[in-house]
Structures are given as structure tokens and as C-alpha cells.
Amino acid sequence: MTVLLLLVLCSTVAAYSDEWDIFTYTQEWPVAVCIKGKEEHHTCSIPQGVQGWGIHGMWPTKTGTEGPTSCGTQPFNTDAISVLLPHLKILWPNMYSDTSEYSFWEHEWSKHGTCASSLNVTSTEYRYFSKALDLYTRFNGQTLLGNQGIVPSHTATYNIKPTEAALKRELGVNALVQCAYDHDTKRQVIYEIEICLSKTFEPVDCYPDSENTSGKRSHHHHKYTSHPESSCPESYGFYYPPIDGVYSNKNTL
């Protein structure tokens, strides 16, 4: 019976491995997280100590499609990542204060992390979250954008194509930028950066340079896009507001 279970487990892991070929390493801007949280009727607060982009997730992805998702039966175990908690709270924060502390990480593990178990370096809950945290140093969104002169501002606006070009200069490949619409201010705000990584964690193109991107799609679906993968407007700029004021220091939205 034990041998049979091991054979089933190995065949399942191998099958999931064939279903994806890259990671979508996604970071989110806390101000925009709160904007979206308000739309979804969440109480949002940016914890003290959060100074920049937060990890949203590290999603096994089949190039040109979504998923796979929810691949395994490994239950989320809070003890497995307890040693990582100080880093998770700052670099992968749960900003919805009306949800349980671990709920965000539990969701990401159950939906995405279980699909990464076929890769040794991400084969357990601890390894998965630890690797995502390690990658933050190399792919920190604030550093990548800041190196190209794109910095948080109350007044400046940025256009999507120059922003994506700036990221390509930093990464050597095409990344994706997503926006969120703030109904209160009537502004588009930068929301996410999606960086595609190989199974050896080297950057790869999220979309081709050609405008012919039929069949390609990102983790998101949007009606108004600059190209099929982005939710940011092409005809006017978006804002990159600083983390301060109503959005920070435990102020709620």
C-alpha cells in the first residue's frame, strides 16, 4: 500500500510539472491594494514597516495561459513558516485587516504553492515562501523602477509603454504592469508588476516584442488595455502615489 501511494504521488507531481514552465512573480503596490480592497468591501491598512512593494504571489504558469492552480493536498501549516513571519509581514503583507493574519499566505499556498511542489527548491511550504522572499532582493519593484527614474509621487504621472520599456532595461526581458482605477480620485494607479521567471529563476519574456500577442494572456483579464496583457491605459498616464497619509500607519480605508 505504501509503495502504491508513493507511485501515485510521484506520478501526480510529474503531471503537474508538465502543466507549467514559468513562474509569474508578482508584486503589488500597497496603495492600490487598498483601493481594490475598498471596492471589495475590505478594511485595508498598510502595516507599519511596509515601505515598498509587497509580494502578491509566485505563480506556476503555463506560458500563454493561466494556472495550473490548486494542485496538491498539502494543507497549509502555520508552523511551517513561523520562522519566516517577520519577513512575510513586511515583504508579503496581508493588508486586509478584516481577515485573519495567515489567510493571504494560506490562499497563495493552497492555490499556487501546491503546484510548485514538483520543483525541489519550492517543494515544501517553507521552501516555497522562503524562495519567494529571497527573490525580492533581486526583483524589488521599487528598485527596478527607481533605477529608471520612476518613483512615487503625489503629482507625477507615468505612461505604460515607457514604464514597461524601463523594466525591460532593468530585467532584459518584457515584464507586465497592471493598474487599478480609484473611483474616489478618478485616477488610474499602478497596481502590480508581473515578472516572468524560468524554473531556474532567471527572467524570461512575459510577452513577445511583436504586437501580435494572440493567444497570450496574463493572470488578469481586463477590457481596456494598452496590449492584451496590461490593464493600464495607453492614452493617458497613471499615478504612483507614495505610501503615506490615509493609506499607511494602520489608517484604514
PDB file of C-alpha atoms in Angstrom, residues 7-184:
ATOM      1  CA  LEU A   7       3.833   5.808  -7.049  1.00  0.00           C
ATOM      2  CA  VAL A   8       0.588   7.772  -7.220  1.00  0.00           C
ATOM      3  CA  LEU A   9       2.219  10.776  -5.551  1.00  0.00           C
ATOM      4  CA  CYS A  10       5.210  10.709  -7.896  1.00  0.00           C
ATOM      5  CA  SER A  11       3.035  10.433 -10.989  1.00  0.00           C
ATOM      6  CA  THR A  12       0.853  13.317  -9.771  1.00  0.00           C
ATOM      7  CA  VAL A  13       3.859  15.562  -9.140  1.00  0.00           C
ATOM      8  CA  ALA A  14       5.258  14.724 -12.577  1.00  0.00           C
ATOM      9  CA  ALA A  15       1.931  15.548 -14.210  1.00  0.00           C
ATOM     10  CA  TYR A  16       1.755  18.948 -12.518  1.00  0.00           C
ATOM     11  CA  SER A  17       5.351  19.653 -13.527  1.00  0.00           C
ATOM     12  CA  ASP A  18       4.365  19.249 -17.181  1.00  0.00           C
ATOM     13  CA  GLU A  19       1.482  21.702 -16.753  1.00  0.00           C
ATOM     14  CA  TRP A  20       3.690  24.748 -16.160  1.00  0.00           C
ATOM     15  CA  ASP A  21       7.024  26.089 -17.357  1.00  0.00           C
ATOM     16  CA  ILE A  22       7.488  29.500 -15.706  1.00  0.00           C
ATOM     17  CA  PHE A  23       6.743  31.373 -12.510  1.00  0.00           C
ATOM     18  CA  THR A  24       4.818  34.642 -12.577  1.00  0.00           C
ATOM     19  CA  TYR A  25       6.477  36.556  -9.752  1.00  0.00           C
ATOM     20  CA  THR A  26       4.002  39.294  -8.891  1.00  0.00           C
ATOM     21  CA  GLN A  27       4.394  42.317  -6.627  1.00  0.00           C
ATOM     22  CA  GLU A  28       1.668  44.765  -5.645  1.00  0.00           C
ATOM     23  CA  TRP A  29       1.738  48.433  -4.657  1.00  0.00           C
ATOM     24  CA  PRO A  30       0.107  48.794  -1.208  1.00  0.00           C
ATOM     25  CA  VAL A  31      -1.844  51.957  -2.062  1.00  0.00           C
ATOM     26  CA  ALA A  32      -3.526  50.201  -4.975  1.00  0.00           C
ATOM     27  CA  VAL A  33      -4.192  47.121  -2.845  1.00  0.00           C
ATOM     28  CA  CYS A  34      -6.234  49.334  -0.538  1.00  0.00           C
ATOM     29  CA  ILE A  35      -8.048  50.901  -3.484  1.00  0.00           C
ATOM     30  CA  LYS A  36      -9.062  47.473  -4.711  1.00  0.00           C
ATOM     31  CA  GLY A  37      -9.829  46.365  -1.175  1.00  0.00           C
ATOM     32  CA  LYS A  38     -12.288  49.184  -0.756  1.00  0.00           C
ATOM     33  CA  GLU A  39     -14.108  48.064  -3.896  1.00  0.00           C
ATOM     34  CA  GLU A  40     -14.303  44.566  -2.439  1.00  0.00           C
ATOM     35  CA  HIS A  41     -15.574  45.943   0.889  1.00  0.00           C
ATOM     36  CA  HIS A  42     -12.441  45.031   2.839  1.00  0.00           C
ATOM     37  CA  THR A  43     -10.947  47.051   5.666  1.00  0.00           C
ATOM     38  CA  CYS A  44      -7.456  47.817   4.413  1.00  0.00           C
ATOM     39  CA  SER A  45      -4.470  49.040   6.363  1.00  0.00           C
ATOM     40  CA  ILE A  46      -0.832  49.183   5.383  1.00  0.00           C
ATOM     41  CA  PRO A  47       1.145  47.861   8.367  1.00  0.00           C
ATOM     42  CA  GLN A  48       3.895  49.903   9.917  1.00  0.00           C
ATOM     43  CA  GLY A  49       7.211  48.853   8.471  1.00  0.00           C
ATOM     44  CA  VAL A  50       5.873  48.282   4.966  1.00  0.00           C
ATOM     45  CA  GLN A  51       7.913  50.711   2.900  1.00  0.00           C
ATOM     46  CA  GLY A  52       7.508  49.484  -0.657  1.00  0.00           C
ATOM     47  CA  TRP A  53       6.136  46.841  -2.991  1.00  0.00           C
ATOM     48  CA  GLY A  54       4.704  43.725  -1.441  1.00  0.00           C
ATOM     49  CA  ILE A  55       4.823  40.242  -2.879  1.00  0.00           C
ATOM     50  CA  HIS A  56       1.449  39.136  -4.205  1.00  0.00           C
ATOM     51  CA  GLY A  57       2.499  35.689  -5.230  1.00  0.00           C
ATOM     52  CA  MET A  58       4.802  33.362  -7.131  1.00  0.00           C
ATOM     53  CA  TRP A  59       2.503  31.527  -9.530  1.00  0.00           C
ATOM     54  CA  PRO A  60       3.437  28.448 -11.556  1.00  0.00           C
ATOM     55  CA  THR A  61       2.215  29.281 -15.045  1.00  0.00           C
ATOM     56  CA  LYS A  62       2.000  27.616 -18.426  1.00  0.00           C
ATOM     57  CA  THR A  63       3.343  30.163 -20.911  1.00  0.00           C
ATOM     58  CA  GLY A  64       0.492  31.920 -22.659  1.00  0.00           C
ATOM     59  CA  THR A  65      -2.201  30.690 -20.309  1.00  0.00           C
ATOM     60  CA  GLU A  66      -3.194  30.714 -16.653  1.00  0.00           C
ATOM     61  CA  GLY A  67      -2.501  28.161 -13.973  1.00  0.00           C
ATOM     62  CA  PRO A  68      -2.356  25.397 -13.053  1.00  0.00           C
ATOM     63  CA  THR A  69      -3.925  26.064  -9.677  1.00  0.00           C
ATOM     64  CA  SER A  70      -4.792  24.104  -6.529  1.00  0.00           C
ATOM     65  CA  CYS A  71      -2.619  21.152  -7.464  1.00  0.00           C
ATOM     66  CA  GLY A  72      -1.998  19.307  -4.240  1.00  0.00           C
ATOM     67  CA  THR A  73      -3.349  18.069  -0.988  1.00  0.00           C
ATOM     68  CA  GLN A  74      -0.622  19.529   1.221  1.00  0.00           C
ATOM     69  CA  PRO A  75      -2.577  21.522   3.807  1.00  0.00           C
ATOM     70  CA  PHE A  76      -1.339  24.934   4.871  1.00  0.00           C
ATOM     71  CA  ASN A  77       0.575  24.717   8.149  1.00  0.00           C
ATOM     72  CA  THR A  78       1.243  27.939  10.048  1.00  0.00           C
ATOM     73  CA  ASP A  79       4.118  26.329  11.939  1.00  0.00           C
ATOM     74  CA  ALA A  80       5.963  25.618   8.687  1.00  0.00           C
ATOM     75  CA  ILE A  81       6.533  29.332   8.009  1.00  0.00           C
ATOM     76  CA  SER A  82       6.640  30.679  11.561  1.00  0.00           C
ATOM     77  CA  VAL A  83      10.358  31.430  11.291  1.00  0.00           C
ATOM     78  CA  LEU A  84       9.644  33.497   8.159  1.00  0.00           C
ATOM     79  CA  LEU A  85       6.879  35.527   9.760  1.00  0.00           C
ATOM     80  CA  PRO A  86       8.899  38.727  10.448  1.00  0.00           C
ATOM     81  CA  HIS A  87       9.896  38.870   6.774  1.00  0.00           C
ATOM     82  CA  LEU A  88       6.468  37.902   5.457  1.00  0.00           C
ATOM     83  CA  LYS A  89       4.803  40.685   7.428  1.00  0.00           C
ATOM     84  CA  ILE A  90       6.992  43.289   5.702  1.00  0.00           C
ATOM     85  CA  LEU A  91       7.634  41.859   2.238  1.00  0.00           C
ATOM     86  CA  TRP A  92       4.448  39.793   1.733  1.00  0.00           C
ATOM     87  CA  PRO A  93       1.968  41.656   3.937  1.00  0.00           C
ATOM     88  CA  ASN A  94      -1.697  40.897   4.363  1.00  0.00           C
ATOM     89  CA  MET A  95      -3.218  44.377   4.181  1.00  0.00           C
ATOM     90  CA  TYR A  96      -6.828  43.316   4.667  1.00  0.00           C
ATOM     91  CA  SER A  97      -7.150  43.785   8.405  1.00  0.00           C
ATOM     92  CA  ASP A  98     -10.626  42.275   8.422  1.00  0.00           C
ATOM     93  CA  THR A  99      -9.140  38.884   7.520  1.00  0.00           C
ATOM     94  CA  SER A 100      -7.050  36.528   9.631  1.00  0.00           C
ATOM     95  CA  GLU A 101      -3.305  37.105   9.757  1.00  0.00           C
ATOM     96  CA  TYR A 102      -2.394  33.979   7.803  1.00  0.00           C
ATOM     97  CA  SER A 103      -5.299  33.988   5.330  1.00  0.00           C
ATOM     98  CA  PHE A 104      -3.390  35.632   2.461  1.00  0.00           C
ATOM     99  CA  TRP A 105      -0.478  33.213   2.715  1.00  0.00           C
ATOM    100  CA  GLU A 106      -2.811  30.261   3.107  1.00  0.00           C
ATOM    101  CA  HIS A 107      -4.619  31.281  -0.083  1.00  0.00           C
ATOM    102  CA  GLU A 108      -1.386  31.682  -2.038  1.00  0.00           C
ATOM    103  CA  TRP A 109      -0.052  28.328  -0.849  1.00  0.00           C
ATOM    104  CA  SER A 110      -3.259  26.404  -1.498  1.00  0.00           C
ATOM    105  CA  LYS A 111      -3.895  27.928  -4.921  1.00  0.00           C
ATOM    106  CA  HIS A 112      -0.356  28.353  -6.262  1.00  0.00           C
ATOM    107  CA  GLY A 113       2.298  26.960  -3.945  1.00  0.00           C
ATOM    108  CA  THR A 114       0.979  23.423  -4.123  1.00  0.00           C
ATOM    109  CA  CYS A 115       1.567  23.499  -7.875  1.00  0.00           C
ATOM    110  CA  ALA A 116       5.262  24.271  -7.368  1.00  0.00           C
ATOM    111  CA  SER A 117       5.945  21.087  -5.396  1.00  0.00           C
ATOM    112  CA  SER A 118       7.400  19.374  -8.469  1.00  0.00           C
ATOM    113  CA  LEU A 119      10.437  21.661  -8.209  1.00  0.00           C
ATOM    114  CA  ASN A 120      12.798  20.722  -5.393  1.00  0.00           C
ATOM    115  CA  VAL A 121      13.586  24.304  -4.374  1.00  0.00           C
ATOM    116  CA  THR A 122       9.854  25.018  -3.881  1.00  0.00           C
ATOM    117  CA  SER A 123       8.731  21.506  -2.930  1.00  0.00           C
ATOM    118  CA  THR A 124       7.514  22.360   0.573  1.00  0.00           C
ATOM    119  CA  GLU A 125       5.585  25.213   2.107  1.00  0.00           C
ATOM    120  CA  TYR A 126       8.696  26.569   3.808  1.00  0.00           C
ATOM    121  CA  ARG A 127      10.808  26.314   0.657  1.00  0.00           C
ATOM    122  CA  TYR A 128       8.138  27.977  -1.468  1.00  0.00           C
ATOM    123  CA  PHE A 129       7.738  31.040   0.734  1.00  0.00           C
ATOM    124  CA  SER A 130      11.442  31.233   1.504  1.00  0.00           C
ATOM    125  CA  LYS A 131      12.340  31.257  -2.189  1.00  0.00           C
ATOM    126  CA  ALA A 132       9.803  33.975  -2.965  1.00  0.00           C
ATOM    127  CA  LEU A 133      11.264  36.114  -0.180  1.00  0.00           C
ATOM    128  CA  ASP A 134      14.808  35.524  -1.439  1.00  0.00           C
ATOM    129  CA  LEU A 135      13.833  36.697  -4.922  1.00  0.00           C
ATOM    130  CA  TYR A 136      12.563  40.013  -3.558  1.00  0.00           C
ATOM    131  CA  THR A 137      16.098  41.359  -3.142  1.00  0.00           C
ATOM    132  CA  ARG A 138      16.842  40.808  -6.810  1.00  0.00           C
ATOM    133  CA  PHE A 139      13.474  41.825  -8.228  1.00  0.00           C
ATOM    134  CA  ASN A 140      12.326  44.558  -5.821  1.00  0.00           C
ATOM    135  CA  GLY A 141       9.853  46.628  -7.840  1.00  0.00           C
ATOM    136  CA  GLN A 142      10.749  49.899  -6.150  1.00  0.00           C
ATOM    137  CA  THR A 143      14.423  49.432  -7.013  1.00  0.00           C
ATOM    138  CA  LEU A 144      13.748  48.371 -10.596  1.00  0.00           C
ATOM    139  CA  LEU A 145      11.509  51.364 -11.266  1.00  0.00           C
ATOM    140  CA  GLY A 146      13.585  53.789  -9.191  1.00  0.00           C
ATOM    141  CA  ASN A 147      16.727  52.964 -11.141  1.00  0.00           C
ATOM    142  CA  GLN A 148      14.877  54.277 -14.203  1.00  0.00           C
ATOM    143  CA  GLY A 149      13.597  57.454 -12.540  1.00  0.00           C
ATOM    144  CA  ILE A 150      10.097  56.144 -11.880  1.00  0.00           C
ATOM    145  CA  VAL A 151       9.436  56.984  -8.252  1.00  0.00           C
ATOM    146  CA  PRO A 152       6.366  57.501  -6.047  1.00  0.00           C
ATOM    147  CA  SER A 153       4.881  60.978  -6.355  1.00  0.00           C
ATOM    148  CA  HIS A 154       1.702  62.804  -5.399  1.00  0.00           C
ATOM    149  CA  THR A 155       1.665  64.696  -8.694  1.00  0.00           C
ATOM    150  CA  ALA A 156       3.678  62.900 -11.391  1.00  0.00           C
ATOM    151  CA  THR A 157       2.063  60.561 -13.897  1.00  0.00           C
ATOM    152  CA  TYR A 158       3.715  57.816 -15.916  1.00  0.00           C
ATOM    153  CA  ASN A 159       2.769  56.188 -19.188  1.00  0.00           C
ATOM    154  CA  ILE A 160       2.580  52.452 -19.632  1.00  0.00           C
ATOM    155  CA  LYS A 161       4.868  51.944 -22.629  1.00  0.00           C
ATOM    156  CA  PRO A 162       7.849  53.913 -21.206  1.00  0.00           C
ATOM    157  CA  THR A 163       7.316  52.146 -17.871  1.00  0.00           C
ATOM    158  CA  GLU A 164       7.414  48.716 -19.467  1.00  0.00           C
ATOM    159  CA  ALA A 165      10.446  49.784 -21.509  1.00  0.00           C
ATOM    160  CA  ALA A 166      12.142  50.887 -18.290  1.00  0.00           C
ATOM    161  CA  LEU A 167      11.518  47.496 -16.706  1.00  0.00           C
ATOM    162  CA  LYS A 168      12.913  45.787 -19.785  1.00  0.00           C
ATOM    163  CA  ARG A 169      16.109  47.803 -19.468  1.00  0.00           C
ATOM    164  CA  GLU A 170      16.446  46.564 -15.902  1.00  0.00           C
ATOM    165  CA  LEU A 171      15.434  42.940 -16.487  1.00  0.00           C
ATOM    166  CA  GLY A 172      16.475  42.327 -20.074  1.00  0.00           C
ATOM    167  CA  VAL A 173      13.007  40.905 -20.831  1.00  0.00           C
ATOM    168  CA  ASN A 174       9.423  42.116 -21.046  1.00  0.00           C
ATOM    169  CA  ALA A 175       7.517  42.344 -17.768  1.00  0.00           C
ATOM    170  CA  LEU A 176       3.874  43.269 -17.202  1.00  0.00           C
ATOM    171  CA  VAL A 177       2.416  46.282 -15.397  1.00  0.00           C
ATOM    172  CA  GLN A 178      -1.153  46.361 -14.091  1.00  0.00           C
ATOM    173  CA  CYS A 179      -3.223  49.310 -12.884  1.00  0.00           C
ATOM    174  CA  ALA A 180      -6.233  49.829 -10.623  1.00  0.00           C
ATOM    175  CA  TYR A 181      -8.867  52.522 -11.006  1.00  0.00           C
ATOM    176  CA  ASP A 182      -9.549  54.704  -7.979  1.00  0.00           C
ATOM    177  CA  HIS A 183     -13.213  55.693  -8.185  1.00  0.00           C
ATOM    178  CA  ASP A 184     -12.754  58.358  -5.497  1.00  0.00           C
TER     179      ASP A 184
END
